[in-house]
Short mmCIF file of C-alpha atoms in Angstrom, two decimals:
data_model
loop_
_atom_site.label_atom_id
_atom_site.label_comp_id
_atom_site.label_asym_id
_atom_site.label_seq_id
_atom_site.Cartn_x
_atom_site.Cartn_y
_atom_site.Cartn_z
CA MET H 1 111.59 105.55 120.56
CA PRO H 2 109.91 102.53 118.92
CA LEU H 3 107.26 103.19 116.30
CA THR H 4 103.67 102.47 117.20
CA THR H 5 101.55 100.13 115.16
CA ALA H 6 99.68 103.15 113.77
CA ASP H 7 102.99 104.75 112.77
CA LYS H 8 104.05 101.59 110.93
CA ARG H 9 100.76 101.42 109.07
CA ALA H 10 100.93 105.03 108.04
CA ALA H 11 104.50 104.62 106.86
CA PHE H 12 103.60 101.53 104.87
CA ARG H 13 100.79 103.33 103.05
CA LYS H 14 103.16 106.19 102.26
CA MET H 15 105.62 103.78 100.70
CA HIS H 16 102.98 102.76 98.14
CA GLU H 17 102.41 106.28 96.81
CA SER H 18 105.39 106.42 94.43
CA GLY H 19 108.54 104.65 93.36
CA CYS H 20 109.34 100.95 93.76
CA PHE H 21 110.69 99.19 96.81
CA VAL H 22 111.87 95.72 97.78
CA LEU H 23 109.67 93.94 100.32
CA PRO H 24 111.82 90.95 101.37
CA ASN H 25 110.35 87.91 103.11
CA PRO H 26 111.91 86.73 106.40
CA PHE H 27 110.93 83.37 107.81
CA ASP H 28 111.49 83.95 111.51
CA VAL H 29 112.32 86.67 114.02
CA GLY H 30 116.04 86.48 113.46
CA SER H 31 115.81 86.88 109.70
CA ALA H 32 113.30 89.70 110.18
CA LYS H 33 115.75 91.57 112.43
CA ALA H 34 118.55 90.94 109.96
CA LEU H 35 116.56 92.52 107.11
CA GLN H 36 115.80 95.59 109.22
CA HIS H 37 119.52 95.77 110.08
CA LEU H 38 120.34 95.81 106.38
CA GLY H 39 118.15 98.86 105.91
CA PHE H 40 114.94 97.51 104.40
CA LYS H 41 112.01 99.78 105.21
CA ALA H 42 109.35 97.04 105.36
CA ILE H 43 109.14 93.26 105.24
CA ALA H 44 106.53 90.62 104.39
CA SER H 45 105.99 87.20 105.92
CA THR H 46 106.17 84.09 103.72
CA SER H 47 103.75 81.22 104.23
CA ALA H 48 106.22 78.68 102.83
CA GLY H 49 109.25 79.96 104.67
CA PHE H 50 107.43 80.04 107.97
CA ALA H 51 105.91 76.59 107.44
CA TRP H 52 109.29 75.03 106.76
CA SER H 53 110.73 76.73 109.86
CA ILE H 54 108.26 74.81 112.05
CA GLY H 55 108.56 71.53 110.14
CA LYS H 56 105.43 71.74 108.04
CA ALA H 57 104.68 71.95 104.33
CA ASP H 58 103.44 75.15 102.81
CA ASN H 59 99.68 75.63 103.26
CA HIS H 60 99.65 73.23 106.18
CA VAL H 61 99.89 75.75 109.04
CA THR H 62 96.94 76.91 111.08
CA VAL H 63 95.58 80.39 111.63
CA ASP H 64 96.80 80.05 115.24
CA ASP H 65 100.32 79.26 114.01
CA VAL H 66 100.34 82.23 111.64
CA CYS H 67 98.89 84.77 114.05
CA ALA H 68 101.47 83.83 116.67
CA HIS H 69 104.21 84.14 114.04
CA LEU H 70 102.95 87.53 112.82
CA THR H 71 102.68 88.84 116.42
CA ALA H 72 106.32 87.85 116.98
CA LEU H 73 107.50 89.48 113.75
CA CYS H 74 105.67 92.72 114.39
CA ALA H 75 107.03 92.92 117.96
CA ALA H 76 110.58 92.20 116.83
CA VAL H 77 111.07 94.95 114.27
CA ASP H 78 110.45 98.67 114.06
CA ILE H 79 109.31 98.57 110.43
CA PRO H 80 105.99 97.58 108.80
CA VAL H 81 105.15 93.91 108.28
CA ASN H 82 102.89 92.70 105.46
CA ALA H 83 101.18 89.38 106.22
CA ASP H 84 101.04 86.46 103.82
CA PHE H 85 97.63 85.38 105.12
CA GLU H 86 97.14 82.66 102.50
CA GLY H 87 93.46 82.25 101.72
CA GLY H 88 92.27 83.61 105.03
CA PHE H 89 92.26 80.09 106.47
CA ALA H 90 88.58 79.68 105.57
CA ARG H 91 86.31 79.37 102.56
CA GLU H 92 83.24 81.36 103.51
CA PRO H 93 83.46 85.17 103.58
CA ASP H 94 82.24 85.53 107.18
CA GLU H 95 84.90 83.12 108.39
CA VAL H 96 87.55 84.90 106.33
CA ALA H 97 86.47 88.15 107.98
CA ALA H 98 86.82 86.67 111.46
CA ASN H 99 90.31 85.39 110.72
CA VAL H 100 91.37 88.66 109.08
CA ALA H 101 90.27 90.52 112.22
CA ARG H 102 92.59 88.24 114.19
CA GLY H 103 95.38 88.90 111.71
CA VAL H 104 94.92 92.67 112.04
CA ARG H 105 95.27 92.42 115.81
CA THR H 106 98.79 91.00 115.40
CA GLY H 107 100.00 94.47 114.41
CA VAL H 108 100.54 93.94 110.68
CA ALA H 109 100.54 96.91 108.29
CA GLY H 110 99.30 94.87 105.30
CA LEU H 111 97.54 91.58 104.72
CA SER H 112 96.96 89.54 101.58
CA ILE H 113 94.10 87.20 100.65
CA GLU H 114 94.50 84.59 97.91
CA ASP H 115 91.80 83.13 95.65
CA SER H 116 93.22 79.59 95.43
CA THR H 117 91.31 76.66 96.84
CA GLY H 118 94.12 74.13 97.13
CA ASP H 119 92.12 71.75 94.91
CA LYS H 120 93.98 70.88 91.69
CA ALA H 121 90.69 70.07 89.94
CA ASN H 122 89.22 73.49 90.80
CA PRO H 123 92.19 75.63 91.80
CA LEU H 124 90.44 79.00 92.07
CA TYR H 125 87.31 80.02 93.95
CA ASP H 126 84.42 80.95 91.75
CA ARG H 127 84.75 84.59 90.74
CA ALA H 128 81.73 85.79 92.72
CA LEU H 129 82.85 84.00 95.90
CA ALA H 130 86.41 85.28 95.49
CA ILE H 131 85.12 88.84 95.28
CA GLU H 132 82.93 88.36 98.35
CA ARG H 133 85.93 87.06 100.26
CA ILE H 134 87.87 90.26 99.45
CA LYS H 135 84.88 92.38 100.46
CA ALA H 136 84.66 90.48 103.77
CA ALA H 137 88.37 91.08 104.42
CA ARG H 138 87.94 94.75 103.64
CA THR H 139 85.03 95.05 106.08
CA ALA H 140 87.02 93.34 108.84
CA ILE H 141 90.00 95.66 108.30
CA ASP H 142 87.82 98.77 108.30
CA ALA H 143 85.78 97.82 111.36
CA ASP H 144 88.21 99.60 113.66
CA ASN H 145 89.72 102.01 111.14
CA THR H 146 93.00 100.15 111.37
CA GLY H 147 94.57 101.46 108.19
CA VAL H 148 95.87 98.00 107.28
CA MET H 149 96.47 97.61 103.55
CA LEU H 150 94.55 94.79 101.88
CA VAL H 151 96.31 92.91 99.07
CA GLY H 152 94.16 91.01 96.61
CA ARG H 153 95.93 88.04 95.08
CA CYS H 154 95.05 86.05 91.95
CA GLU H 155 96.86 82.72 92.05
CA ALA H 156 95.97 81.58 88.53
CA PHE H 157 99.53 81.50 87.15
CA LEU H 158 100.76 79.47 90.10
CA TRP H 159 98.13 76.82 89.30
CA GLY H 160 98.94 76.59 85.62
CA GLN H 161 96.15 78.90 84.42
CA SER H 162 98.13 81.39 82.33
CA ASP H 163 95.16 83.32 81.00
CA LEU H 164 96.15 86.92 81.52
CA LYS H 165 92.61 88.15 80.73
CA LEU H 166 91.28 86.03 83.62
CA VAL H 167 93.98 87.38 85.95
CA ILE H 168 93.32 90.98 85.02
CA ASP H 169 89.55 90.55 85.29
CA ARG H 170 89.98 89.17 88.83
CA LEU H 171 92.49 91.77 89.96
CA THR H 172 90.33 94.64 88.77
CA ALA H 173 87.34 93.07 90.51
CA TYR H 174 89.36 92.74 93.72
CA ALA H 175 90.40 96.37 93.43
CA ASP H 176 86.77 97.38 93.09
CA ALA H 177 85.94 95.18 96.11
CA GLY H 178 88.38 97.10 98.30
CA ALA H 179 91.86 95.72 97.73
CA ASP H 180 94.49 98.46 98.11
CA CYS H 181 97.24 96.58 96.29
CA LEU H 182 97.09 93.82 93.66
CA TYR H 183 99.28 90.79 93.22
CA ALA H 184 99.43 87.97 90.68
CA PRO H 185 102.40 85.74 91.64
CA GLY H 186 103.76 83.89 88.65
CA ILE H 187 103.57 86.59 86.01
CA LYS H 188 107.05 87.19 84.64
CA THR H 189 107.17 88.68 81.16
CA ARG H 190 107.50 92.43 80.78
CA GLU H 191 104.37 92.51 78.65
CA ASP H 192 102.23 90.70 81.26
CA ILE H 193 103.61 92.80 84.12
CA ALA H 194 102.99 96.06 82.28
CA ALA H 195 99.47 94.93 81.34
CA VAL H 196 98.56 94.18 84.96
CA VAL H 197 99.99 97.50 86.16
CA LYS H 198 98.00 99.38 83.51
CA ALA H 199 94.80 97.50 84.27
CA VAL H 200 94.68 98.28 88.00
CA GLN H 201 96.29 101.70 88.11
CA PRO H 202 96.40 103.90 90.08
CA LYS H 203 96.40 101.09 92.65
CA PRO H 204 99.88 99.63 93.26
CA VAL H 205 101.07 96.21 92.05
CA ASN H 206 103.24 93.74 93.95
CA LEU H 207 105.58 91.65 91.83
CA LEU H 208 106.97 88.27 92.92
CA ILE H 209 110.34 88.69 91.26
CA GLY H 210 110.81 84.95 90.70
CA ALA H 211 111.89 84.00 87.20
CA SER H 212 111.30 87.41 85.63
CA GLY H 213 115.00 88.25 85.83
CA LEU H 214 114.16 91.92 86.34
CA SER H 215 116.13 94.29 88.53
CA LEU H 216 114.52 96.75 90.88
CA ASN H 217 115.00 99.57 88.36
CA GLU H 218 113.60 97.50 85.50
CA ALA H 219 110.51 96.59 87.50
CA ALA H 220 110.05 100.24 88.46
CA GLU H 221 110.15 101.22 84.80
CA LEU H 222 107.18 98.90 84.20
CA GLY H 223 105.24 100.65 86.96
CA VAL H 224 105.61 98.02 89.68
CA ARG H 225 105.37 99.50 93.15
CA ARG H 226 106.84 96.76 95.32
CA ILE H 227 108.88 93.55 94.82
CA SER H 228 108.71 90.50 97.08
CA VAL H 229 110.68 87.24 96.93
CA GLY H 230 108.30 84.76 98.57
CA GLY H 231 110.07 81.76 100.08
CA SER H 232 113.35 82.40 98.17
CA LEU H 233 115.35 83.67 101.16
CA ALA H 234 114.17 80.71 103.19
CA ARG H 235 115.20 78.32 100.39
CA MET H 236 118.60 79.99 100.28
CA ALA H 237 119.03 79.39 104.00
CA TRP H 238 117.89 75.79 103.65
CA ALA H 239 120.29 75.29 100.74
CA GLY H 240 123.30 76.08 102.91
CA PHE H 241 121.98 74.02 105.79
CA MET H 242 121.23 70.96 103.65
CA ARG H 243 124.59 71.10 101.83
CA ALA H 244 126.48 71.09 105.10
CA ALA H 245 124.25 68.49 106.78
CA ARG H 246 124.29 66.20 103.74
CA GLU H 247 128.10 66.39 103.57
CA MET H 248 128.31 65.31 107.23
CA ALA H 249 125.77 62.54 106.78
CA GLU H 250 127.11 61.13 103.49
CA LYS H 251 130.85 61.83 103.60
CA GLY H 252 131.71 62.37 107.27
CA THR H 253 133.48 65.59 106.31
CA PHE H 254 132.82 69.17 107.37
CA ALA H 255 134.18 71.44 104.64
CA GLU H 256 130.84 73.21 104.02
CA LEU H 257 130.86 74.52 107.60
CA ALA H 258 133.73 76.84 106.70
CA GLY H 259 131.34 78.93 104.59
CA GLY H 260 129.07 79.83 107.50
CA TYR H 261 128.28 83.45 108.34
CA PRO H 262 130.55 84.67 111.13
CA GLY H 263 129.03 84.14 114.57
CA GLY H 264 130.58 87.30 115.91
CA GLU H 265 128.86 89.39 113.28
CA LEU H 266 125.52 87.68 114.01
CA ASN H 267 125.97 88.43 117.73
CA LYS H 268 126.82 92.04 117.01
CA MET H 269 123.75 92.43 114.73
CA PHE H 270 121.41 91.04 117.36
CA GLU H 271 122.83 92.92 120.39
#
C-alpha cells in the first residue's frame, strides 16, 4: 500500500533525528524511480538538474515549472522528496510565502529557501530581509500543520563570500526564524563543516558533498545529518550523453554507445 503524503513527511522528520543519510538528487521521474529502486530512503530535487532536463539554465525556471516537476516526483515515488525551491521565486516575504504554500501542495516532505539574489554585485539579501523570508516560509508551511521541513540555506560560499562567521550568523538566525535544517552549500573543510554543525545544533545540517572528498562515515563523524549531491548526478548523465553525441557528430563513429546501461535492466526496473 503506497505511503500517504503525511506518512512520507513523518518518515522524513524521523530520518533527521540521528545518524547521517545520503539524500541524492534526481533530475526527472525516471531517475527518481531509479534512486528508490537502489534503496535510498529519501530524495531531493535539484534546480540545476531539472532546468537542464527542460532545456533551460539553472535559476531560469518558473515556479509553475518547478511545482509541476515536484508534483510529478512526489507522485512517482513512495519515499519523501525534499524540494530545491531556490529563493522561493520571489523577493518579498509575502510572495515567498504564497509560493511556498504552492510548493507544499505538491506533496513534498521538505523545502529549502536560499538567501541569494542572483545579482553578482549584491549576491545575498540583506540579513533582515533574508530572515523575514524564512519566517514567511515557516508561516506558510505551518498554516495547515503540514509537517513539511523547512531548510534555511546560506549561499555565501557559492558566491565567493567565504566568511564563515557571516555564514554561521545567518544560519543561526534562520534556525531561530523557524528553519528545521540548515545548509551552506560550498563549505568543504572539516573545520568549517564541524563549526557549522556545532553552531546550529541540535538542528540538523545538510552537506553538499561537492569537493570535500568526505565519505558518508567521515561526514557523520563531523555531525552532519544528511548529504546531498546537487546537480552532480545530472552532470554525470549529461557527460555520457555528450561524449556519445559528440563522437557521432565529430567522428561519425559510435563506440561510446557500447557503454550504455542495458535497456533490459532499465525496463525491468521500471516495470
